[in-house]
Amino acid sequence: MGMKVKEVADLVGISVRTLHYYDEIGLLVPEETTESGYRLYSDENLETLQQILFFKELGFPLKKIKDIIYNPSFDRQEALELQRQMLMEKRERLDQMIATIEKTIKHMKGEILMSNKEKFEGFDFRHHPYEEEARKRWGDEAVDRANAKVRNMTKEEQKALSQEMESIYQKLAVLRHQSPESEEAQAAIKEWHDFLNNHFNQYYTLDVFKGLGQLYVEDERFTKNIDQYGEGLAEFMRDAMRIFADKNKK
């Protein structure tokens, strides 16, 4: 039997209200809700909660955490190893900031002199190295690399690429009212998979390809661009890409 929300809150040291909020935004949905309305959390839920709290400790916003942990390419062990590295780096930075505080106190007492540079040792707000690293592993780096390659193409190459892409979109748009599992749909989506792998600086593994399909629906920019070829095409492609990935992994 799963743990009730109050039990989880007491175990972890967070509020019941926080767990309710995580449920509301789809960040941590309990494994089961009883007929009486009790939320029951499984061991898998607790593992997910641990991931959430590690990322939260590292300064990630909840929306970014949700994007990361529900990305199809997310690997929990890899995440833990990365989080350990991030926390060790954070500990080193905090140790340096504590040392700066201690030196500042001595400086105020007249015991030592501090340079202006020494007063700010340990501070660095220029970037968020943890988010940058997570973005490389689970974010949209592949999209950035693809865009970079397109920018380096000649106008003729870009035109040919665009025409080939539009041809595939139009073919899929015609098929979008069929089952995404049909032979025709799967043949067309394989053509899309081959197109991506042949033209961009990124090898789209089956898991990445599947995740990209999900992005077509979750990111309204993708949805708008794809659905201009036919309403509902983004959802159809997502489903076809998921089926293609799952079938070809077997």
GROMACS .gro file of C-alpha atoms in nm:
model
  250
    1MET     CA    1   0.000   0.000   0.000
    2GLY     CA    2   0.125   0.348  -0.087
    3MET     CA    3   0.206   0.626   0.155
    4LYS     CA    4  -0.049   0.898   0.228
    5VAL     CA    5   0.036   1.259   0.157
    6LYS     CA    6   0.086   1.345   0.527
    7GLU     CA    7   0.323   1.050   0.568
    8VAL     CA    8   0.528   1.162   0.268
    9ALA     CA    9   0.533   1.521   0.393
   10ASP     CA   10   0.660   1.409   0.736
   11LEU     CA   11   0.917   1.175   0.583
   12VAL     CA   12   1.062   1.433   0.346
   13GLY     CA   13   1.018   1.748   0.552
   14ILE     CA   14   0.799   1.943   0.313
   15SER     CA   15   0.444   2.065   0.350
   16VAL     CA   16   0.128   1.882   0.245
   17ARG     CA   17   0.037   2.194   0.051
   18THR     CA   18   0.359   2.164  -0.153
   19LEU     CA   19   0.277   1.805  -0.246
   20HIS     CA   20  -0.075   1.908  -0.345
   21TYR     CA   21   0.070   2.180  -0.565
   22TYR     CA   22   0.314   1.938  -0.731
   23ASP     CA   23   0.015   1.717  -0.809
   24GLU     CA   24  -0.185   2.009  -0.952
   25ILE     CA   25   0.090   2.111  -1.196
   26GLY     CA   26   0.164   1.752  -1.301
   27LEU     CA   27   0.512   1.751  -1.150
   28LEU     CA   28   0.445   1.466  -0.905
   29VAL     CA   29   0.118   1.282  -0.955
   30PRO     CA   30   0.040   1.016  -0.690
   31GLU     CA   31   0.029   0.657  -0.812
   32GLU     CA   32  -0.328   0.625  -0.684
   33THR     CA   33  -0.614   0.831  -0.545
   34THR     CA   34  -0.864   0.635  -0.336
   35GLU     CA   35  -1.240   0.667  -0.359
   36SER     CA   36  -1.220   0.872  -0.039
   37GLY     CA   37  -0.985   1.115  -0.212
   38TYR     CA   38  -0.664   1.009  -0.037
   39ARG     CA   39  -0.348   1.046  -0.244
   40LEU     CA   40  -0.125   0.737  -0.226
   41TYR     CA   41   0.241   0.764  -0.324
   42SER     CA   42   0.441   0.466  -0.452
   43ASP     CA   43   0.814   0.400  -0.415
   44GLU     CA   44   0.855   0.523  -0.772
   45ASN     CA   45   0.680   0.848  -0.673
   46LEU     CA   46   0.929   0.890  -0.390
   47GLU     CA   47   1.221   0.838  -0.629
   48THR     CA   48   1.077   1.108  -0.855
   49LEU     CA   49   1.030   1.337  -0.555
   50GLN     CA   50   1.395   1.287  -0.463
   51GLN     CA   51   1.494   1.397  -0.813
   52ILE     CA   52   1.268   1.701  -0.789
   53LEU     CA   53   1.417   1.811  -0.458
   54PHE     CA   54   1.776   1.761  -0.577
   55PHE     CA   55   1.713   1.979  -0.881
   56LYS     CA   56   1.525   2.231  -0.667
   57GLU     CA   57   1.821   2.254  -0.430
   58LEU     CA   58   2.039   2.334  -0.731
   59GLY     CA   59   1.819   2.629  -0.822
   60PHE     CA   60   1.610   2.486  -1.105
   61PRO     CA   61   1.257   2.630  -1.150
   62LEU     CA   62   0.974   2.378  -1.125
   63LYS     CA   63   0.885   2.406  -1.494
   64LYS     CA   64   1.242   2.322  -1.595
   65ILE     CA   65   1.247   2.028  -1.351
   66LYS     CA   66   0.928   1.892  -1.504
   67ASP     CA   67   1.071   1.926  -1.855
   68ILE     CA   68   1.386   1.738  -1.751
   69ILE     CA   69   1.248   1.446  -1.552
   70TYR     CA   70   0.969   1.368  -1.800
   71ASN     CA   71   1.195   1.392  -2.103
   72PRO     CA   72   1.200   1.045  -2.269
   73SER     CA   73   1.582   1.051  -2.273
   74PHE     CA   74   1.606   1.122  -1.898
   75ASP     CA   75   1.827   0.871  -1.717
   76ARG     CA   76   1.791   0.867  -1.337
   77GLN     CA   77   2.136   0.724  -1.262
   78GLU     CA   78   2.300   0.973  -1.494
   79ALA     CA   79   2.102   1.249  -1.324
   80LEU     CA   80   2.217   1.139  -0.980
   81GLU     CA   81   2.580   1.139  -1.089
   82LEU     CA   82   2.541   1.485  -1.238
   83GLN     CA   83   2.359   1.611  -0.929
   84ARG     CA   84   2.640   1.480  -0.708
   85GLN     CA   85   2.893   1.670  -0.917
   86MET     CA   86   2.678   1.985  -0.908
   87LEU     CA   87   2.629   1.967  -0.531
   88MET     CA   88   3.001   1.917  -0.472
   89GLU     CA   89   3.071   2.225  -0.681
   90LYS     CA   90   2.804   2.414  -0.491
   91ARG     CA   91   2.959   2.302  -0.160
   92GLU     CA   92   3.298   2.432  -0.271
   93ARG     CA   93   3.143   2.765  -0.366
   94LEU     CA   94   2.957   2.788  -0.033
   95ASP     CA   95   3.278   2.706   0.156
   96GLN     CA   96   3.448   2.989  -0.029
   97MET     CA   97   3.161   3.228   0.053
   98ILE     CA   98   3.178   3.129   0.423
   99ALA     CA   99   3.551   3.199   0.418
  100THR     CA  100   3.477   3.538   0.261
  101ILE     CA  101   3.227   3.617   0.539
  102GLU     CA  102   3.480   3.522   0.807
  103LYS     CA  103   3.747   3.740   0.646
  104THR     CA  104   3.497   4.026   0.614
  105ILE     CA  105   3.419   4.006   0.988
  106LYS     CA  106   3.790   4.020   1.067
  107HIS     CA  107   3.826   4.312   0.826
  108MET     CA  108   3.545   4.499   1.001
  109LYS     CA  109   3.718   4.440   1.337
  110GLY     CA  110   4.038   4.581   1.195
  111GLU     CA  111   4.222   4.253   1.229
  112ILE     CA  112   4.301   4.218   0.856
  113LEU     CA  113   4.279   4.419   0.536
  114MET     CA  114   4.070   4.295   0.240
  115SER     CA  115   4.096   4.399  -0.123
  116ASN     CA  116   3.776   4.470  -0.315
  117LYS     CA  117   3.832   4.151  -0.513
  118GLU     CA  118   3.855   3.943  -0.194
  119LYS     CA  119   3.523   4.083  -0.072
  120PHE     CA  120   3.341   3.905  -0.357
  121GLU     CA  121   3.518   3.571  -0.370
  122GLY     CA  122   3.263   3.292  -0.410
  123PHE     CA  123   3.007   3.507  -0.593
  124ASP     CA  124   2.933   3.439  -0.958
  125PHE     CA  125   2.596   3.536  -1.103
  126ARG     CA  126   2.703   3.547  -1.465
  127HIS     CA  127   2.553   3.211  -1.557
  128HIS     CA  128   2.384   2.904  -1.420
  129PRO     CA  129   2.631   2.619  -1.486
  130TYR     CA  130   2.393   2.353  -1.354
  131GLU     CA  131   2.111   2.449  -1.587
  132GLU     CA  132   2.352   2.475  -1.879
  133GLU     CA  133   2.476   2.121  -1.816
  134ALA     CA  134   2.124   1.983  -1.778
  135ARG     CA  135   2.020   2.160  -2.097
  136LYS     CA  136   2.303   1.990  -2.283
  137ARG     CA  137   2.193   1.648  -2.159
  138TRP     CA  138   1.815   1.674  -2.161
  139GLY     CA  139   1.729   2.004  -2.326
  140ASP     CA  140   1.722   2.151  -2.675
  141GLU     CA  141   2.092   2.134  -2.768
  142ALA     CA  142   2.005   1.917  -3.067
  143VAL     CA  143   1.773   2.187  -3.200
  144ASP     CA  144   2.045   2.451  -3.158
  145ARG     CA  145   2.298   2.239  -3.346
  146ALA     CA  146   2.051   2.180  -3.626
  147ASN     CA  147   1.983   2.552  -3.656
  148ALA     CA  148   2.356   2.622  -3.669
  149LYS     CA  149   2.404   2.384  -3.961
  150VAL     CA  150   2.115   2.540  -4.153
  151ARG     CA  151   2.263   2.888  -4.105
  152ASN     CA  152   2.590   2.767  -4.263
  153MET     CA  153   2.419   2.634  -4.576
  154THR     CA  154   2.406   2.823  -4.906
  155LYS     CA  155   2.070   2.963  -5.014
  156GLU     CA  156   2.037   2.689  -5.273
  157GLU     CA  157   2.106   2.419  -5.013
  158GLN     CA  158   1.857   2.573  -4.772
  159LYS     CA  159   1.593   2.586  -5.046
  160ALA     CA  160   1.646   2.220  -5.139
  161LEU     CA  161   1.633   2.120  -4.773
  162SER     CA  162   1.314   2.318  -4.720
  163GLN     CA  163   1.149   2.160  -5.022
  164GLU     CA  164   1.238   1.809  -4.906
  165MET     CA  165   1.108   1.884  -4.557
  166GLU     CA  166   0.783   2.030  -4.688
  167SER     CA  167   0.732   1.727  -4.910
  168ILE     CA  168   0.749   1.498  -4.606
  169TYR     CA  169   0.517   1.722  -4.404
  170GLN     CA  170   0.264   1.726  -4.690
  171LYS     CA  171   0.280   1.349  -4.721
  172LEU     CA  172   0.219   1.309  -4.347
  173ALA     CA  173  -0.060   1.567  -4.356
  174VAL     CA  174  -0.247   1.356  -4.611
  175LEU     CA  175  -0.206   1.050  -4.386
  176ARG     CA  176  -0.294   1.222  -4.057
  177HIS     CA  177  -0.651   1.090  -4.052
  178GLN     CA  178  -0.526   0.732  -4.070
  179SER     CA  179  -0.393   0.534  -3.778
  180PRO     CA  180  -0.037   0.646  -3.694
  181GLU     CA  181   0.040   0.273  -3.675
  182SER     CA  182  -0.054   0.209  -4.038
  183GLU     CA  183   0.213   0.095  -4.284
  184GLU     CA  184   0.183   0.418  -4.483
  185ALA     CA  185   0.218   0.636  -4.173
  186GLN     CA  186   0.515   0.439  -4.043
  187ALA     CA  187   0.688   0.450  -4.381
  188ALA     CA  188   0.644   0.827  -4.394
  189ILE     CA  189   0.765   0.877  -4.038
  190LYS     CA  190   1.071   0.662  -4.115
  191GLU     CA  191   1.139   0.901  -4.402
  192TRP     CA  192   1.124   1.187  -4.149
  193HIS     CA  193   1.364   1.005  -3.916
  194ASP     CA  194   1.607   0.946  -4.203
  195PHE     CA  195   1.575   1.308  -4.314
  196LEU     CA  196   1.670   1.439  -3.970
  197ASN     CA  197   1.969   1.207  -3.941
  198ASN     CA  198   2.094   1.282  -4.292
  199HIS     CA  199   2.085   1.661  -4.273
  200PHE     CA  200   2.164   1.784  -3.922
  201ASN     CA  201   2.459   1.774  -3.683
  202GLN     CA  202   2.283   1.531  -3.454
  203TYR     CA  203   2.211   1.160  -3.458
  204TYR     CA  204   1.851   1.114  -3.354
  205THR     CA  205   1.842   0.793  -3.156
  206LEU     CA  206   1.503   0.630  -3.123
  207ASP     CA  207   1.456   0.775  -2.774
  208VAL     CA  208   1.555   1.124  -2.886
  209PHE     CA  209   1.329   1.092  -3.191
  210LYS     CA  210   1.042   0.991  -2.964
  211GLY     CA  211   1.114   1.285  -2.733
  212LEU     CA  212   1.123   1.522  -3.029
  213GLY     CA  213   0.774   1.408  -3.126
  214GLN     CA  214   0.651   1.491  -2.778
  215LEU     CA  215   0.808   1.835  -2.811
  216TYR     CA  216   0.602   1.894  -3.127
  217VAL     CA  217   0.292   1.896  -2.906
  218GLU     CA  218   0.429   2.045  -2.585
  219ASP     CA  219   0.595   2.345  -2.749
  220GLU     CA  220   0.335   2.566  -2.915
  221ARG     CA  221   0.595   2.703  -3.157
  222PHE     CA  222   0.646   2.358  -3.306
  223THR     CA  223   0.273   2.286  -3.303
  224LYS     CA  224   0.190   2.608  -3.487
  225ASN     CA  225   0.453   2.553  -3.756
  226ILE     CA  226   0.363   2.188  -3.814
  227ASP     CA  227  -0.014   2.230  -3.801
  228GLN     CA  228  -0.002   2.483  -4.083
  229TYR     CA  229   0.021   2.177  -4.310
  230GLY     CA  230  -0.293   2.031  -4.155
  231GLU     CA  231  -0.471   2.068  -3.824
  232GLY     CA  232  -0.370   1.791  -3.585
  233LEU     CA  233  -0.053   1.701  -3.776
  234ALA     CA  234   0.174   1.766  -3.477
  235GLU     CA  235  -0.021   1.520  -3.262
  236PHE     CA  236  -0.028   1.264  -3.543
  237MET     CA  237   0.349   1.292  -3.589
  238ARG     CA  238   0.406   1.259  -3.214
  239ASP     CA  239   0.205   0.937  -3.205
  240ALA     CA  240   0.366   0.799  -3.520
  241MET     CA  241   0.716   0.882  -3.391
  242ARG     CA  242   0.644   0.714  -3.058
  243ILE     CA  243   0.517   0.398  -3.232
  244PHE     CA  244   0.814   0.398  -3.471
  245ALA     CA  245   1.062   0.431  -3.183
  246ASP     CA  246   0.899   0.164  -2.968
  247LYS     CA  247   0.869  -0.086  -3.255
  248ASN     CA  248   1.224  -0.046  -3.376
  249LYS     CA  249   1.377  -0.083  -3.030
  250LYS     CA  250   1.247  -0.438  -3.004
   0.00000   0.00000   0.00000
